[in-house]
Amino acid sequence: MSKPKQDWTPGSWQGHVAVQQPDYPDGAALEGVLAKVRSYPPLVYVGEVENLKQKLAAAADGNAFVLQGGNCAERFIDCREETITNQLKILLAMSVILTYGVRRSIVKVGRLAGQYAKPRSQTTETVRGRCMPVYRGDSVNSFEPTAAARRLDPERLLLGYFHATATLNCIRGMIEGGFADLHHPYNWNVHSIERTQKWPEYKTTVDRIVDAIQFMEAFGGARSEMLGRIEFYTSHEGLLLGYEEAMTRKDPTSGRFYNVGAHTLWIGNRTRALTGAHVEYCRGIANPIGVKIGPDADPAEVAELAGILNPSGESGRLTLITRLGHDRVGELLPKLIRAVGKSKRRITWSCDPMHGNTTVVGGRKTRAFADILSELEQAFRLHRDAGTRLAGVHFELTGEDVTECLGGAVNLSANDLERKYDTYCDPQLNYSQSLEMAFLIAQRLR
Ligand code: PEP
Ligand code: CO
């Protein structure tokens, strides 16, 4: 286990360039909010965070596989029992299907209970002819397209804390109360896929899973982790550094600092500069850290980043999440693997097949199911060829029946995008597209 960092404090990031931070007009109001956040109780506990780190280490070694997923931007209005249940339901269904495919336990990490802040490429946008500040996530401003609603309001950080708390409380309650039975294929909502031509193919997998579960159930008391109590972890992009600093606590036992707002944070592709404030903050906390790696990343810099974030080579500490695009992954991933491999740092490799595959159709951001699957398939193969291992996947998805991504067995077309385009930010796989993605990964990995 690495030691507490000497030249680091929870606030040392303030001496570095911090991009993507809201420029709050009233510094005193922000400080008042952050003082409150500092006094609030943790959402997650050190023991849980260290457990996750061990699981991520196991995934790197090929003894587990990581499924990280959830909304692009989590919304305060989705802090409702039904939406949270649906989100958990799709993640658990995918995890059972993946367990069947990879024959390993699945480490379940939600992009939820705190995924309320977004990095943006532009500072303003034009909606219905009016120019206004961009939406930066529910913790920062409102999605409603008026200049007044888009005002930066530090009080929303408190709402972010409390919505995260309510969401996580709901999840913990459901899991304790045996909700994991939603793992059970009998509880999956397969109606949309059932009506497609591809269903007979997926039905074979479902039948085999049902068979395996019935076999285990026949042993009565020996209810496996799969059917009984599960472990579920939370994550969000560690973007708003004032808030993340305020959620940082010193563990009295180890003397190390932990972010207690989520089990793991990731650094976005826009905020991973070596000398930047996000890397400085994350280097000093003991949580597992993810870093998104886009096609613009310099492989040598990524290797250096691995050294900064994980100098002792602690296993499970660092997950590199590549999001290169289906058309670039073949060229770029081998270079990244070679560069990082040379540095001999232990890495948990994951693939986010969403963010490199965004296109615009009829004025709406979308992603094609086939492109998402293609990047994933290539990533699995490229790692195998390089002698490394793809240890996880990272999806933007929802348990709702939205129409944001194109294709899949349910065959959503450009005309469907209008119907239920709910996302406040990036297009997400819907319930049936997510289920299908899990079937396809499982089939390919068997
Ligand atoms: C995201 O995960 O929503 C995101 C903004 O990703 P990236 O940093 O990879 O662009
Ligand atoms: Co996104």
Coordinates of C-alpha atoms and ligand atoms in Angstrom, one line a residue:
M1 CA 0.0 0.0 0.0
S2 CA 1.4 3.4 -0.9
K3 CA 2.2 5.9 1.8
P4 CA 0.5 9.3 2.4
K5 CA 1.9 11.9 0.0
Q6 CA 4.3 14.4 1.6
D7 CA 4.1 17.4 -0.7
W8 CA 0.3 17.2 -1.3
T9 CA -2.7 18.5 0.5
P10 CA -6.4 18.3 -0.4
G11 CA -6.1 21.9 -1.6
S12 CA -2.7 21.8 -3.3
W13 CA -4.5 21.6 -6.7
Q14 CA -5.2 25.3 -6.3
G15 CA -1.6 26.0 -7.2
H16 CA -2.1 24.4 -10.6
V17 CA -4.1 25.3 -13.7
A18 CA -7.7 24.1 -13.2
V19 CA -9.6 23.9 -16.5
Q20 CA -13.4 23.4 -16.8
Q21 CA -14.2 25.0 -13.4
P22 CA -17.3 27.2 -13.2
D23 CA -16.3 30.8 -12.6
Y24 CA -18.6 31.6 -9.7
P25 CA -19.2 35.3 -9.5
D26 CA -19.6 35.3 -5.7
G27 CA -16.6 33.6 -4.1
A28 CA -17.9 34.1 -0.5
A29 CA -21.1 32.2 -1.4
L30 CA -19.1 29.3 -2.8
E31 CA -16.9 29.2 0.3
G32 CA -20.0 29.1 2.5
V33 CA -21.3 26.1 0.5
L34 CA -18.0 24.3 0.6
A35 CA -17.7 24.8 4.4
K36 CA -21.0 23.0 4.8
V37 CA -19.9 20.2 2.5
R38 CA -16.7 19.7 4.5
S39 CA -18.9 19.1 7.6
Y40 CA -21.2 16.6 6.0
P41 CA -20.9 12.8 6.5
P42 CA -19.2 10.5 4.0
L43 CA -21.2 8.8 1.3
V44 CA -18.7 5.9 1.1
Y45 CA -16.3 4.3 3.5
V46 CA -12.6 3.6 3.4
G47 CA -13.1 -0.2 3.7
E48 CA -15.4 -0.2 0.7
V49 CA -13.0 1.9 -1.4
E50 CA -10.1 -0.5 -0.6
N51 CA -12.4 -3.5 -1.5
L52 CA -13.0 -1.9 -4.8
K53 CA -9.3 -1.4 -5.4
Q54 CA -8.7 -5.1 -4.7
K55 CA -11.4 -6.0 -7.2
L56 CA -9.9 -3.7 -9.8
A57 CA -6.6 -5.4 -9.2
A58 CA -8.3 -8.8 -9.6
A59 CA -9.7 -7.6 -12.9
A60 CA -6.2 -6.5 -14.1
D61 CA -5.0 -10.1 -13.3
G62 CA -7.9 -11.7 -15.2
N63 CA -9.8 -12.8 -12.2
A64 CA -12.7 -10.4 -12.5
F65 CA -14.2 -8.0 -15.1
V66 CA -15.4 -4.4 -14.6
L67 CA -18.7 -3.1 -15.8
Q68 CA -18.9 0.6 -15.3
G69 CA -22.0 2.4 -16.5
G70 CA -24.7 4.9 -16.1
N71 CA -25.9 8.3 -17.4
C72 CA -23.7 10.7 -19.2
A73 CA -25.1 13.5 -17.0
E74 CA -27.1 12.3 -14.0
R75 CA -30.2 14.5 -13.5
F76 CA -31.7 15.6 -10.2
I77 CA -35.2 14.8 -11.6
D78 CA -34.1 11.2 -12.0
C79 CA -33.6 10.9 -8.2
R80 CA -36.8 8.8 -8.0
E81 CA -37.3 5.2 -6.9
E82 CA -38.4 4.0 -10.4
T83 CA -35.5 5.5 -12.3
I84 CA -32.9 4.4 -9.8
T85 CA -34.4 0.9 -9.9
N86 CA -34.3 0.8 -13.7
Q87 CA -30.7 1.9 -13.7
L88 CA -29.7 -0.8 -11.2
K89 CA -31.8 -3.3 -13.0
I90 CA -30.0 -2.9 -16.4
L91 CA -26.6 -2.9 -14.7
L92 CA -27.4 -6.1 -12.8
A93 CA -28.9 -7.8 -15.9
M94 CA -25.8 -6.9 -17.9
S95 CA -23.6 -8.2 -15.1
V96 CA -25.3 -11.6 -15.1
I97 CA -25.0 -11.9 -18.8
L98 CA -21.3 -10.9 -18.7
T99 CA -20.6 -13.3 -15.8
Y100 CA -21.9 -16.0 -18.1
G101 CA -19.7 -14.8 -21.0
V102 CA -16.4 -14.1 -19.2
R103 CA -16.8 -16.7 -16.4
R104 CA -15.5 -14.2 -13.9
S105 CA -17.2 -12.2 -11.3
I106 CA -18.2 -8.7 -12.5
V107 CA -17.2 -5.6 -10.6
K108 CA -20.2 -3.4 -10.8
V109 CA -19.5 0.4 -10.8
G110 CA -22.3 2.8 -11.4
R111 CA -21.8 6.3 -13.0
L112 CA -24.3 7.5 -10.4
A113 CA -24.9 9.1 -7.0
G114 CA -22.8 12.1 -8.0
Q115 CA -22.3 12.3 -11.8
Y116 CA -23.7 15.8 -11.8
A117 CA -20.9 17.9 -13.5
K118 CA -19.9 18.0 -17.1
P119 CA -16.8 19.2 -18.9
R120 CA -17.9 21.2 -22.0
S121 CA -16.1 22.1 -25.3
Q122 CA -17.8 25.6 -25.6
T123 CA -18.7 28.1 -22.9
T124 CA -21.9 29.3 -24.6
E125 CA -24.5 27.8 -27.0
T126 CA -27.3 29.1 -29.1
V127 CA -30.8 27.7 -28.3
R128 CA -33.7 28.8 -30.5
G129 CA -31.7 31.8 -31.6
R130 CA -30.6 32.9 -28.2
C131 CA -27.0 32.7 -27.0
M132 CA -26.6 31.5 -23.4
P133 CA -24.0 29.8 -21.1
V134 CA -23.8 26.1 -21.7
Y135 CA -25.3 23.6 -19.3
R136 CA -22.5 22.2 -17.0
G137 CA -24.4 19.6 -15.0
D138 CA -27.1 19.8 -12.4
S139 CA -24.6 20.5 -9.7
V140 CA -23.6 23.7 -11.5
N141 CA -26.6 25.2 -13.4
S142 CA -30.0 24.2 -14.7
F143 CA -30.6 22.6 -18.1
E144 CA -33.5 24.9 -18.8
P145 CA -32.5 27.0 -21.8
T146 CA -32.8 30.5 -20.4
A147 CA -29.9 32.8 -19.4
A148 CA -31.3 33.0 -15.8
A149 CA -31.5 29.2 -15.4
R150 CA -28.0 28.8 -16.8
R151 CA -26.6 31.1 -14.1
L152 CA -23.9 29.4 -12.0
D153 CA -25.3 28.8 -8.6
P154 CA -23.0 27.3 -5.9
E155 CA -26.1 26.3 -3.8
R156 CA -26.6 23.6 -6.4
L157 CA -23.5 21.8 -5.1
L158 CA -25.4 21.2 -1.9
L159 CA -28.3 19.8 -3.9
G160 CA -25.7 17.6 -5.6
Y161 CA -24.6 16.2 -2.3
F162 CA -28.1 15.5 -1.1
H163 CA -29.3 14.0 -4.4
A164 CA -26.2 11.7 -4.4
T165 CA -27.0 10.8 -0.8
A166 CA -30.6 10.0 -1.5
T167 CA -29.7 7.9 -4.6
L168 CA -27.0 6.0 -2.8
N169 CA -29.3 5.4 0.2
C170 CA -31.9 4.0 -2.2
I171 CA -29.4 1.7 -3.8
R172 CA -28.0 0.5 -0.5
G173 CA -31.5 -0.2 0.8
M174 CA -32.5 -2.2 -2.3
I175 CA -29.3 -4.3 -2.2
E176 CA -29.7 -5.0 1.5
G177 CA -33.3 -5.9 1.0
G178 CA -32.6 -8.6 -1.5
F179 CA -33.2 -6.5 -4.6
A180 CA -30.4 -8.3 -6.3
D181 CA -33.0 -10.9 -7.3
L182 CA -33.5 -8.5 -10.2
H183 CA -30.4 -10.3 -11.3
H184 CA -32.8 -13.1 -12.1
P185 CA -33.6 -13.4 -15.8
Y186 CA -37.2 -13.9 -14.9
N187 CA -37.2 -10.3 -13.9
W188 CA -35.6 -8.8 -17.0
N189 CA -37.7 -6.8 -19.2
V190 CA -36.9 -8.4 -22.6
H191 CA -40.1 -7.4 -24.4
S192 CA -38.5 -5.0 -26.9
I193 CA -35.8 -7.4 -28.0
E194 CA -38.1 -10.3 -27.9
R195 CA -39.9 -8.9 -30.9
T196 CA -36.8 -8.7 -33.0
Q197 CA -35.2 -11.2 -35.4
K198 CA -32.1 -11.4 -33.2
W199 CA -34.1 -12.7 -30.2
P200 CA -33.7 -16.5 -30.9
E201 CA -29.9 -16.0 -30.7
Y202 CA -30.0 -14.2 -27.4
K203 CA -32.7 -16.5 -26.0
T204 CA -30.2 -19.4 -26.1
T205 CA -28.0 -17.4 -23.8
V206 CA -30.9 -16.6 -21.5
D207 CA -31.9 -20.2 -21.3
R208 CA -28.4 -21.3 -20.4
I209 CA -28.3 -18.7 -17.7
V210 CA -31.7 -19.7 -16.3
D211 CA -30.4 -23.3 -16.3
A212 CA -27.3 -22.4 -14.4
I213 CA -29.2 -20.4 -11.9
Q214 CA -31.7 -23.2 -11.4
F215 CA -28.9 -25.6 -10.9
M216 CA -27.4 -23.4 -8.2
E217 CA -30.8 -22.8 -6.6
A218 CA -31.3 -26.6 -6.3
F219 CA -28.5 -26.4 -3.7
G220 CA -30.8 -24.3 -1.5
G221 CA -28.8 -22.5 1.1
A222 CA -25.8 -22.1 -1.1
R223 CA -27.1 -18.9 -2.7
S224 CA -24.2 -17.4 -4.7
E225 CA -23.1 -13.8 -4.7
M226 CA -24.9 -13.7 -8.1
L227 CA -28.3 -14.3 -6.6
G228 CA -28.0 -12.9 -3.1
R229 CA -26.2 -9.9 -1.7
I230 CA -24.1 -8.0 -4.2
E231 CA -21.4 -5.4 -4.1
F232 CA -22.1 -2.2 -5.9
Y233 CA -19.8 0.8 -6.3
T234 CA -20.2 4.4 -7.3
S235 CA -18.2 6.7 -9.5
H236 CA -18.3 10.1 -11.2
E237 CA -16.0 12.4 -13.0
G238 CA -13.9 14.2 -10.5
L239 CA -14.4 17.6 -12.2
L240 CA -15.4 20.3 -9.7
L241 CA -12.3 20.4 -7.6
G242 CA -13.6 22.7 -4.8
Y243 CA -16.3 20.2 -4.1
E244 CA -14.0 17.2 -4.4
E245 CA -11.6 18.8 -2.0
A246 CA -14.5 19.4 0.4
M247 CA -15.4 15.7 0.2
T248 CA -11.8 14.7 1.1
R249 CA -11.1 13.2 4.6
K250 CA -8.0 11.9 6.3
D251 CA -8.3 8.3 7.3
P252 CA -7.1 8.2 10.9
T253 CA -5.8 4.6 10.7
S254 CA -3.6 4.9 7.6
G255 CA -3.1 8.6 7.6
R256 CA -4.1 8.6 3.9
F257 CA -6.6 10.9 2.3
Y258 CA -9.8 9.5 0.7
N259 CA -12.5 11.1 -1.4
V260 CA -15.6 10.0 0.4
G261 CA -18.1 11.2 -2.2
A262 CA -17.6 8.1 -4.5
H263 CA -15.7 4.8 -4.4
T264 CA -13.8 5.8 -7.5
L265 CA -13.4 9.1 -9.5
W266 CA -12.2 9.4 -13.0
I267 CA -10.3 12.2 -14.7
G268 CA -11.9 13.3 -18.0
N269 CA -10.1 13.4 -21.3
R270 CA -10.2 17.2 -21.2
T271 CA -8.7 17.5 -17.7
R272 CA -5.8 15.0 -17.7
A273 CA -3.0 17.5 -18.3
L274 CA 0.1 16.3 -16.5
T275 CA 0.7 19.5 -14.6
G276 CA -3.0 20.4 -14.3
A277 CA -5.1 20.7 -11.1
H278 CA -7.1 17.5 -11.7
V279 CA -4.1 15.3 -11.8
E280 CA -2.6 17.1 -8.8
Y281 CA -5.8 16.5 -6.7
C282 CA -6.2 12.8 -7.8
R283 CA -2.5 12.0 -7.2
G284 CA -2.9 12.5 -3.4
I285 CA -6.1 10.6 -2.7
A286 CA -6.0 6.9 -2.1
N287 CA -9.2 5.9 -4.1
P288 CA -8.8 4.0 -7.3
I289 CA -8.6 6.5 -10.1
G290 CA -9.6 6.2 -13.7
V291 CA -8.3 8.4 -16.6
K292 CA -10.1 8.8 -19.9
I293 CA -7.7 8.6 -22.8
G294 CA -8.9 10.1 -26.1
P295 CA -7.3 10.0 -29.6
D296 CA -5.5 13.2 -28.9
A297 CA -3.4 11.6 -26.1
D298 CA 0.4 11.4 -26.5
P299 CA 1.4 7.9 -25.5
A300 CA 4.6 9.1 -23.8
E301 CA 2.5 11.5 -21.7
V302 CA 0.1 8.8 -20.8
A303 CA 3.0 6.7 -19.5
E304 CA 4.2 9.7 -17.5
L305 CA 0.7 10.2 -16.1
A306 CA 0.7 6.6 -14.9
G307 CA 3.9 7.3 -13.0
I308 CA 2.4 10.5 -11.4
L309 CA -0.9 8.8 -10.4
N310 CA 0.6 5.5 -9.4
P311 CA 4.2 5.9 -8.5
S312 CA 4.4 2.8 -6.4
G313 CA 2.7 0.7 -9.0
E314 CA -0.1 -0.3 -6.6
S315 CA -2.4 -2.8 -8.2
G316 CA -6.0 -1.6 -8.7
R317 CA -5.1 2.0 -8.2
L318 CA -5.1 3.1 -11.9
T319 CA -7.6 2.3 -14.6
L320 CA -6.9 3.7 -18.1
I321 CA -10.2 4.0 -19.9
T322 CA -9.5 4.4 -23.7
R323 CA -12.1 6.0 -25.8
L324 CA -10.5 6.2 -29.2
G325 CA -13.3 5.7 -31.7
H326 CA -13.9 2.6 -33.9
D327 CA -11.9 4.1 -36.7
R328 CA -8.8 5.0 -34.7
V329 CA -8.5 2.3 -32.0
G330 CA -6.6 0.0 -34.3
E331 CA -3.9 2.6 -34.9
L332 CA -3.8 4.2 -31.5
L333 CA -4.3 1.5 -28.8
P334 CA -1.2 -0.5 -29.6
K335 CA 0.9 2.6 -29.3
L336 CA -0.6 3.4 -25.9
I337 CA -0.1 -0.2 -24.7
R338 CA 3.5 -0.1 -25.8
A339 CA 4.3 3.2 -24.2
V340 CA 2.6 2.4 -20.9
G341 CA 3.9 -1.2 -20.9
K342 CA 7.5 0.2 -21.0
S343 CA 6.8 2.1 -17.7
K344 CA 6.0 -1.3 -16.0
R345 CA 3.1 0.3 -14.2
R346 CA 0.3 -2.0 -13.2
I347 CA -2.8 -0.9 -15.2
T348 CA -6.4 -2.0 -15.2
W349 CA -7.3 -1.4 -18.9
S350 CA -10.9 -0.5 -19.7
C351 CA -12.6 0.6 -22.9
D352 CA -15.3 3.4 -23.1
P353 CA -16.7 2.7 -26.6
M354 CA -19.0 5.7 -26.4
H355 CA -17.1 8.9 -26.4
G356 CA -15.0 8.3 -29.5
N357 CA -18.0 7.4 -31.6
T358 CA -20.3 10.4 -31.4
T359 CA -21.8 11.8 -34.6
V360 CA -24.4 14.4 -35.4
V361 CA -27.6 13.3 -37.3
G362 CA -30.3 15.8 -38.0
G363 CA -28.8 18.2 -35.5
R364 CA -28.7 15.7 -32.7
K365 CA -25.7 14.0 -31.1
T366 CA -25.9 10.3 -31.5
R367 CA -23.8 7.1 -31.6
A368 CA -24.3 4.0 -33.7
F369 CA -24.6 0.7 -31.9
A370 CA -22.4 -1.0 -34.6
D371 CA -19.6 1.6 -34.0
I372 CA -19.7 1.1 -30.3
L373 CA -19.6 -2.7 -30.6
S374 CA -16.8 -2.4 -33.2
E375 CA -14.5 -0.4 -30.9
L376 CA -15.1 -2.9 -28.1
E377 CA -14.3 -5.9 -30.3
Q378 CA -11.2 -4.3 -31.6
A379 CA -10.1 -3.3 -28.1
F380 CA -10.5 -6.9 -26.9
R381 CA -8.5 -8.2 -29.8
L382 CA -5.8 -5.6 -29.7
H383 CA -5.1 -6.2 -26.0
R384 CA -5.0 -9.9 -26.6
D385 CA -2.5 -9.4 -29.5
A386 CA -0.3 -7.1 -27.3
G387 CA -0.3 -9.6 -24.4
T388 CA -2.3 -7.3 -22.2
R389 CA -5.9 -7.7 -21.1
L390 CA -9.0 -5.7 -21.5
A391 CA -10.3 -5.8 -17.9
G392 CA -13.4 -3.8 -18.2
V393 CA -16.0 -1.8 -20.1
H394 CA -17.4 1.7 -19.5
F395 CA -20.8 2.6 -21.0
E396 CA -23.2 5.6 -21.0
L397 CA -26.5 3.9 -20.7
T398 CA -29.9 4.2 -19.1
G399 CA -32.5 1.7 -17.9
E400 CA -35.1 3.7 -19.7
D401 CA -36.5 3.2 -23.2
V402 CA -34.8 6.3 -24.7
T403 CA -34.0 6.9 -28.4
E404 CA -30.6 8.4 -28.4
C405 CA -28.2 5.9 -30.0
L406 CA -28.9 4.4 -33.4
G407 CA -29.3 0.7 -34.4
G408 CA -29.1 -2.4 -32.3
A409 CA -31.7 -5.2 -32.7
V410 CA -34.4 -2.7 -32.0
N411 CA -33.1 -0.9 -35.0
L412 CA -33.5 2.8 -34.0
S413 CA -33.2 5.1 -37.0
A414 CA -32.6 8.8 -37.4
N415 CA -36.3 9.4 -37.4
D416 CA -36.6 7.8 -33.9
L417 CA -34.2 10.2 -32.3
E418 CA -37.0 12.8 -31.9
R419 CA -39.3 10.4 -30.0
K420 CA -37.5 10.1 -26.6
Y421 CA -34.3 12.0 -26.6
D422 CA -33.9 12.6 -22.9
T423 CA -30.2 13.1 -22.3
Y424 CA -29.0 16.4 -21.1
C425 CA -25.6 15.7 -22.6
D426 CA -24.4 12.7 -24.6
P427 CA -26.5 9.9 -26.3
Q428 CA -26.8 6.8 -24.1
L429 CA -27.6 3.1 -24.9
N430 CA -31.2 2.4 -23.9
Y431 CA -32.4 -0.6 -21.9
S432 CA -32.6 -3.1 -24.8
Q433 CA -29.5 -1.8 -26.5
S434 CA -27.6 -2.3 -23.3
L435 CA -28.9 -5.8 -22.7
E436 CA -28.0 -6.6 -26.3
M437 CA -24.5 -5.2 -25.9
A438 CA -24.0 -7.5 -22.9
F439 CA -25.2 -10.5 -25.0
L440 CA -22.8 -9.7 -27.8
I441 CA -19.8 -9.2 -25.5
A442 CA -20.7 -12.5 -23.7
Q443 CA -21.0 -14.4 -27.0
R444 CA -17.7 -13.1 -28.2
L445 CA -15.9 -13.9 -25.0
R446 CA -17.2 -17.4 -24.5
Ligands
PEP1 C1 -17.9 11.4 -20.0 O1 -17.5 10.3 -19.6 O2 -19.1 11.8 -19.9 C2 -16.9 12.3 -20.7 C3 -17.1 13.6 -20.8 O3 -15.9 11.6 -21.2 P1 -14.5 12.0 -21.8 O4 -13.8 12.8 -20.7 O5 -13.9 10.7 -22.2 O6 -14.8 12.9 -23.0
CO2 CO -20.6 11.7 -21.9

